[in-house]
């Protein structure tokens, strides 16, 4: 992943300077300790300036509604202290000037605001994009006094630079590098031409950008010229290639949004997978030992044999051997009839234990089948909302203890149109239940993989038709195969039946149905 370098920051300001200058801060949000959103109004439009100081992907960009949801941004119940400070000092204020210190990845937003005494105060919001040292700091520009920061740095955390309220703001230590715009071609030739060496030697040039410029250069002299041209911001072609887009703002926004989406989504997915795999492992340990009724039946057999041959047993016999050579231990203090009753009591006790163990075994088997289905749904998920639906389902069954505060909306189902037929796909149990309960009509056709976890597919049948054409049924069956563990198999058995042949058993888990009159398609 590319880092947000000082050249990209400089270009970002150049492109957006006219919008940022005199923009008013309408609202301040802080979804997390490492994310801040300034809702700005300028030039007749509103835009969200997104600041991320996460060490993994620190950056600044304007975000769209689409990428807002990709980042899974949610405001906390109570705003962090720094958010409250920003609201107090800069909400409603205008940006008077925007600057970037030479060779630094620091964007300075300058505000003029009135303090409690009515005096005009110059404040500066310094956004420092410096990898793991990234921070957002609000300070009084005249006195240099820090008012607050997103991340406080105490003397215990750093001996180089401290950051917290009440102390003077100072710039980070300067990098010892050279400005390529002040370098001759002869001096450039003396430097090693690999990307790492050039990045360590010159300001504003990161390794990925150097590689792109190098690949687009004819020779060393042209390479040097292209480096200078890019740094001077006379040509942003290499920067656009770095961020993979034709529009710089959009390219920045989508590049980091996609990176964050993959990271947040995969972490969320792995957490749910770990939870379910741990539960499934416990159930597999239970299922290793299937309860055996043999011990209980052996007690009953002995009782039956004693009654069968009671006339052959003497009161003081310690062992009785039946004509079929079965040895039965006897209690000499009991009569033969009492010995038989003793074995029947042992049978009743053992049978009760067996029935209890068998019930627990069957419950574990059913639960494992259900969790295997949910685990597949997690692996098959593609969006945050799908994972949220699965999370709420697991909360419902007590598999996740902490209830999420997020309000659960009705599921959004994937739909397809094939030869004029509407087909719906349920990718998890919540969607499957909604599909069967709210969307399906009696004559609609339901599809599922045979004896295997899979998505539910519903084919809406036209009123004037008894059964769709074979190619329509096959298309729906292929959707099931593609959304099942058998998607890479050469063959898959898909069953289908009408909705009226489905039944939700009382007390059954979400999305579970029993069916009859099913037919089969092999895909």
mmCIF file with all atom_site columns, N, CA, C and O in Angstrom, residues 24-30 36-41 47-49 75 83 86-87 90-93:
data_model
loop_
_atom_site.group_PDB
_atom_site.id
_atom_site.type_symbol
_atom_site.label_atom_id
_atom_site.label_alt_id
_atom_site.label_comp_id
_atom_site.label_asym_id
_atom_site.label_entity_id
_atom_site.label_seq_id
_atom_site.pdbx_PDB_ins_code
_atom_site.Cartn_x
_atom_site.Cartn_y
_atom_site.Cartn_z
_atom_site.occupancy
_atom_site.B_iso_or_equiv
_atom_site.pdbx_formal_charge
_atom_site.auth_seq_id
_atom_site.auth_comp_id
_atom_site.auth_asym_id
_atom_site.auth_atom_id
_atom_site.pdbx_PDB_model_num
ATOM 1  N N  . UNK A 1 24 ? -16.321 27.463 5.561  1.00 0.00 ? 24 UNK A N  1
ATOM 2  C CA . UNK A 1 24 ? -16.786 27.490 6.950  1.00 0.00 ? 24 UNK A CA 1
ATOM 3  C C  . UNK A 1 24 ? -16.962 26.067 7.461  1.00 0.00 ? 24 UNK A C  1
ATOM 4  O O  . UNK A 1 24 ? -17.406 25.176 6.726  1.00 0.00 ? 24 UNK A O  1
ATOM 5  N N  . UNK A 1 25 ? -16.617 25.869 8.726  1.00 0.00 ? 25 UNK A N  1
ATOM 6  C CA . UNK A 1 25 ? -16.756 24.546 9.351  1.00 0.00 ? 25 UNK A CA 1
ATOM 7  C C  . UNK A 1 25 ? -18.178 24.443 9.898  1.00 0.00 ? 25 UNK A C  1
ATOM 8  O O  . UNK A 1 25 ? -18.515 25.074 10.898 1.00 0.00 ? 25 UNK A O  1
ATOM 9  N N  . UNK A 1 26 ? -19.004 23.662 9.227  1.00 0.00 ? 26 UNK A N  1
ATOM 10 C CA . UNK A 1 26 ? -20.401 23.538 9.643  1.00 0.00 ? 26 UNK A CA 1
ATOM 11 C C  . UNK A 1 26 ? -20.576 22.517 10.766 1.00 0.00 ? 26 UNK A C  1
ATOM 12 O O  . UNK A 1 26 ? -21.441 22.674 11.617 1.00 0.00 ? 26 UNK A O  1
ATOM 13 N N  . UNK A 1 27 ? -19.752 21.478 10.730 1.00 0.00 ? 27 UNK A N  1
ATOM 14 C CA . UNK A 1 27 ? -19.915 20.406 11.716 1.00 0.00 ? 27 UNK A CA 1
ATOM 15 C C  . UNK A 1 27 ? -18.589 19.672 11.881 1.00 0.00 ? 27 UNK A C  1
ATOM 16 O O  . UNK A 1 27 ? -17.828 19.512 10.924 1.00 0.00 ? 27 UNK A O  1
ATOM 17 N N  . UNK A 1 28 ? -18.317 19.231 13.112 1.00 0.00 ? 28 UNK A N  1
ATOM 18 C CA . UNK A 1 28 ? -17.112 18.438 13.396 1.00 0.00 ? 28 UNK A CA 1
ATOM 19 C C  . UNK A 1 28 ? -17.556 17.071 13.921 1.00 0.00 ? 28 UNK A C  1
ATOM 20 O O  . UNK A 1 28 ? -18.371 16.985 14.837 1.00 0.00 ? 28 UNK A O  1
ATOM 21 N N  . UNK A 1 29 ? -17.031 16.025 13.329 1.00 0.00 ? 29 UNK A N  1
ATOM 22 C CA . UNK A 1 29 ? -17.324 14.663 13.779 1.00 0.00 ? 29 UNK A CA 1
ATOM 23 C C  . UNK A 1 29 ? -16.015 13.916 14.036 1.00 0.00 ? 29 UNK A C  1
ATOM 24 O O  . UNK A 1 29 ? -15.011 14.165 13.356 1.00 0.00 ? 29 UNK A O  1
ATOM 25 N N  . UNK A 1 30 ? -16.045 13.018 15.004 1.00 0.00 ? 30 UNK A N  1
ATOM 26 C CA . UNK A 1 30 ? -14.871 12.186 15.278 1.00 0.00 ? 30 UNK A CA 1
ATOM 27 C C  . UNK A 1 30 ? -15.343 10.745 15.500 1.00 0.00 ? 30 UNK A C  1
ATOM 28 O O  . UNK A 1 30 ? -15.578 10.315 16.630 1.00 0.00 ? 30 UNK A O  1
ATOM 29 N N  . UNK A 1 36 ? -11.197 12.061 11.936 1.00 0.00 ? 36 UNK A N  1
ATOM 30 C CA . UNK A 1 36 ? -11.923 13.317 12.150 1.00 0.00 ? 36 UNK A CA 1
ATOM 31 C C  . UNK A 1 36 ? -12.530 13.744 10.813 1.00 0.00 ? 36 UNK A C  1
ATOM 32 O O  . UNK A 1 36 ? -11.879 13.618 9.758  1.00 0.00 ? 36 UNK A O  1
ATOM 33 N N  . UNK A 1 37 ? -13.771 14.215 10.862 1.00 0.00 ? 37 UNK A N  1
ATOM 34 C CA . UNK A 1 37 ? -14.439 14.707 9.650  1.00 0.00 ? 37 UNK A CA 1
ATOM 35 C C  . UNK A 1 37 ? -14.846 16.155 9.890  1.00 0.00 ? 37 UNK A C  1
ATOM 36 O O  . UNK A 1 37 ? -15.545 16.465 10.862 1.00 0.00 ? 37 UNK A O  1
ATOM 37 N N  . UNK A 1 38 ? -14.382 17.049 8.999  1.00 0.00 ? 38 UNK A N  1
ATOM 38 C CA . UNK A 1 38 ? -14.808 18.447 9.023  1.00 0.00 ? 38 UNK A CA 1
ATOM 39 C C  . UNK A 1 38 ? -15.787 18.657 7.874  1.00 0.00 ? 38 UNK A C  1
ATOM 40 O O  . UNK A 1 38 ? -15.418 18.506 6.699  1.00 0.00 ? 38 UNK A O  1
ATOM 41 N N  . UNK A 1 39 ? -17.046 18.948 8.215  1.00 0.00 ? 39 UNK A N  1
ATOM 42 C CA . UNK A 1 39 ? -18.047 19.239 7.188  1.00 0.00 ? 39 UNK A CA 1
ATOM 43 C C  . UNK A 1 39 ? -17.894 20.708 6.795  1.00 0.00 ? 39 UNK A C  1
ATOM 44 O O  . UNK A 1 39 ? -18.188 21.609 7.594  1.00 0.00 ? 39 UNK A O  1
ATOM 45 N N  . UNK A 1 40 ? -17.402 20.937 5.578  1.00 0.00 ? 40 UNK A N  1
ATOM 46 C CA . UNK A 1 40 ? -17.077 22.289 5.120  1.00 0.00 ? 40 UNK A CA 1
ATOM 47 C C  . UNK A 1 40 ? -18.079 22.781 4.080  1.00 0.00 ? 40 UNK A C  1
ATOM 48 O O  . UNK A 1 40 ? -18.579 22.000 3.260  1.00 0.00 ? 40 UNK A O  1
ATOM 49 N N  . UNK A 1 41 ? -18.321 24.090 4.113  1.00 0.00 ? 41 UNK A N  1
ATOM 50 C CA . UNK A 1 41 ? -19.201 24.732 3.136  1.00 0.00 ? 41 UNK A CA 1
ATOM 51 C C  . UNK A 1 41 ? -18.440 25.867 2.462  1.00 0.00 ? 41 UNK A C  1
ATOM 52 O O  . UNK A 1 41 ? -17.895 26.757 3.129  1.00 0.00 ? 41 UNK A O  1
ATOM 53 N N  . UNK A 1 47 ? -18.778 19.791 1.443  1.00 0.00 ? 47 UNK A N  1
ATOM 54 C CA . UNK A 1 47 ? -17.919 18.618 1.268  1.00 0.00 ? 47 UNK A CA 1
ATOM 55 C C  . UNK A 1 47 ? -17.379 18.181 2.628  1.00 0.00 ? 47 UNK A C  1
ATOM 56 O O  . UNK A 1 47 ? -17.302 18.982 3.558  1.00 0.00 ? 47 UNK A O  1
ATOM 57 N N  . UNK A 1 48 ? -17.038 16.898 2.700  1.00 0.00 ? 48 UNK A N  1
ATOM 58 C CA . UNK A 1 48 ? -16.517 16.338 3.948  1.00 0.00 ? 48 UNK A CA 1
ATOM 59 C C  . UNK A 1 48 ? -14.998 16.169 3.827  1.00 0.00 ? 48 UNK A C  1
ATOM 60 O O  . UNK A 1 48 ? -14.527 15.386 2.998  1.00 0.00 ? 48 UNK A O  1
ATOM 61 N N  . UNK A 1 49 ? -14.263 16.915 4.644  1.00 0.00 ? 49 UNK A N  1
ATOM 62 C CA . UNK A 1 49 ? -12.812 16.755 4.702  1.00 0.00 ? 49 UNK A CA 1
ATOM 63 C C  . UNK A 1 49 ? -12.501 15.670 5.727  1.00 0.00 ? 49 UNK A C  1
ATOM 64 O O  . UNK A 1 49 ? -12.755 15.828 6.920  1.00 0.00 ? 49 UNK A O  1
ATOM 65 N N  . UNK A 1 75 ? -20.746 7.498  14.215 1.00 0.00 ? 75 UNK A N  1
ATOM 66 C CA . UNK A 1 75 ? -20.444 8.385  15.337 1.00 0.00 ? 75 UNK A CA 1
ATOM 67 C C  . UNK A 1 75 ? -20.642 7.658  16.662 1.00 0.00 ? 75 UNK A C  1
ATOM 68 O O  . UNK A 1 75 ? -21.634 6.938  16.828 1.00 0.00 ? 75 UNK A O  1
ATOM 69 N N  . UNK A 1 83 ? -12.875 16.044 20.074 1.00 0.00 ? 83 UNK A N  1
ATOM 70 C CA . UNK A 1 83 ? -13.989 16.441 19.207 1.00 0.00 ? 83 UNK A CA 1
ATOM 71 C C  . UNK A 1 83 ? -14.758 17.596 19.851 1.00 0.00 ? 83 UNK A C  1
ATOM 72 O O  . UNK A 1 83 ? -15.138 18.565 19.170 1.00 0.00 ? 83 UNK A O  1
ATOM 73 N N  . UNK A 1 86 ? -12.751 20.764 19.406 1.00 0.00 ? 86 UNK A N  1
ATOM 74 C CA . UNK A 1 86 ? -12.849 21.282 18.043 1.00 0.00 ? 86 UNK A CA 1
ATOM 75 C C  . UNK A 1 86 ? -14.199 21.965 17.815 1.00 0.00 ? 86 UNK A C  1
ATOM 76 O O  . UNK A 1 86 ? -14.273 23.016 17.170 1.00 0.00 ? 86 UNK A O  1
ATOM 77 N N  . UNK A 1 87 ? -15.247 21.361 18.355 1.00 0.00 ? 87 UNK A N  1
ATOM 78 C CA . UNK A 1 87 ? -16.576 21.971 18.209 1.00 0.00 ? 87 UNK A CA 1
ATOM 79 C C  . UNK A 1 87 ? -16.631 23.326 18.925 1.00 0.00 ? 87 UNK A C  1
ATOM 80 O O  . UNK A 1 87 ? -17.249 24.262 18.439 1.00 0.00 ? 87 UNK A O  1
ATOM 81 N N  . UNK A 1 90 ? -13.671 25.728 16.681 1.00 0.00 ? 90 UNK A N  1
ATOM 82 C CA . UNK A 1 90 ? -13.672 26.010 15.229 1.00 0.00 ? 90 UNK A CA 1
ATOM 83 C C  . UNK A 1 90 ? -15.001 25.755 14.530 1.00 0.00 ? 90 UNK A C  1
ATOM 84 O O  . UNK A 1 90 ? -15.138 26.099 13.356 1.00 0.00 ? 90 UNK A O  1
ATOM 85 N N  . UNK A 1 91 ? -15.977 25.147 15.225 1.00 0.00 ? 91 UNK A N  1
ATOM 86 C CA . UNK A 1 91 ? -17.273 24.937 14.566 1.00 0.00 ? 91 UNK A CA 1
ATOM 87 C C  . UNK A 1 91 ? -17.924 26.294 14.308 1.00 0.00 ? 91 UNK A C  1
ATOM 88 O O  . UNK A 1 91 ? -18.102 27.097 15.219 1.00 0.00 ? 91 UNK A O  1
ATOM 89 N N  . UNK A 1 92 ? -18.263 26.546 13.068 1.00 0.00 ? 92 UNK A N  1
ATOM 90 C CA . UNK A 1 92 ? -18.839 27.829 12.691 1.00 0.00 ? 92 UNK A CA 1
ATOM 91 C C  . UNK A 1 92 ? -17.801 28.823 12.192 1.00 0.00 ? 92 UNK A C  1
ATOM 92 O O  . UNK A 1 92 ? -18.141 29.860 11.618 1.00 0.00 ? 92 UNK A O  1
ATOM 93 N N  . UNK A 1 93 ? -16.516 28.526 12.391 1.00 0.00 ? 93 UNK A N  1
ATOM 94 C CA . UNK A 1 93 ? -15.441 29.431 11.963 1.00 0.00 ? 93 UNK A CA 1
ATOM 95 C C  . UNK A 1 93 ? -15.084 29.208 10.496 1.00 0.00 ? 93 UNK A C  1
ATOM 96 O O  . UNK A 1 93 ? -15.396 28.170 9.914  1.00 0.00 ? 93 UNK A O  1
#
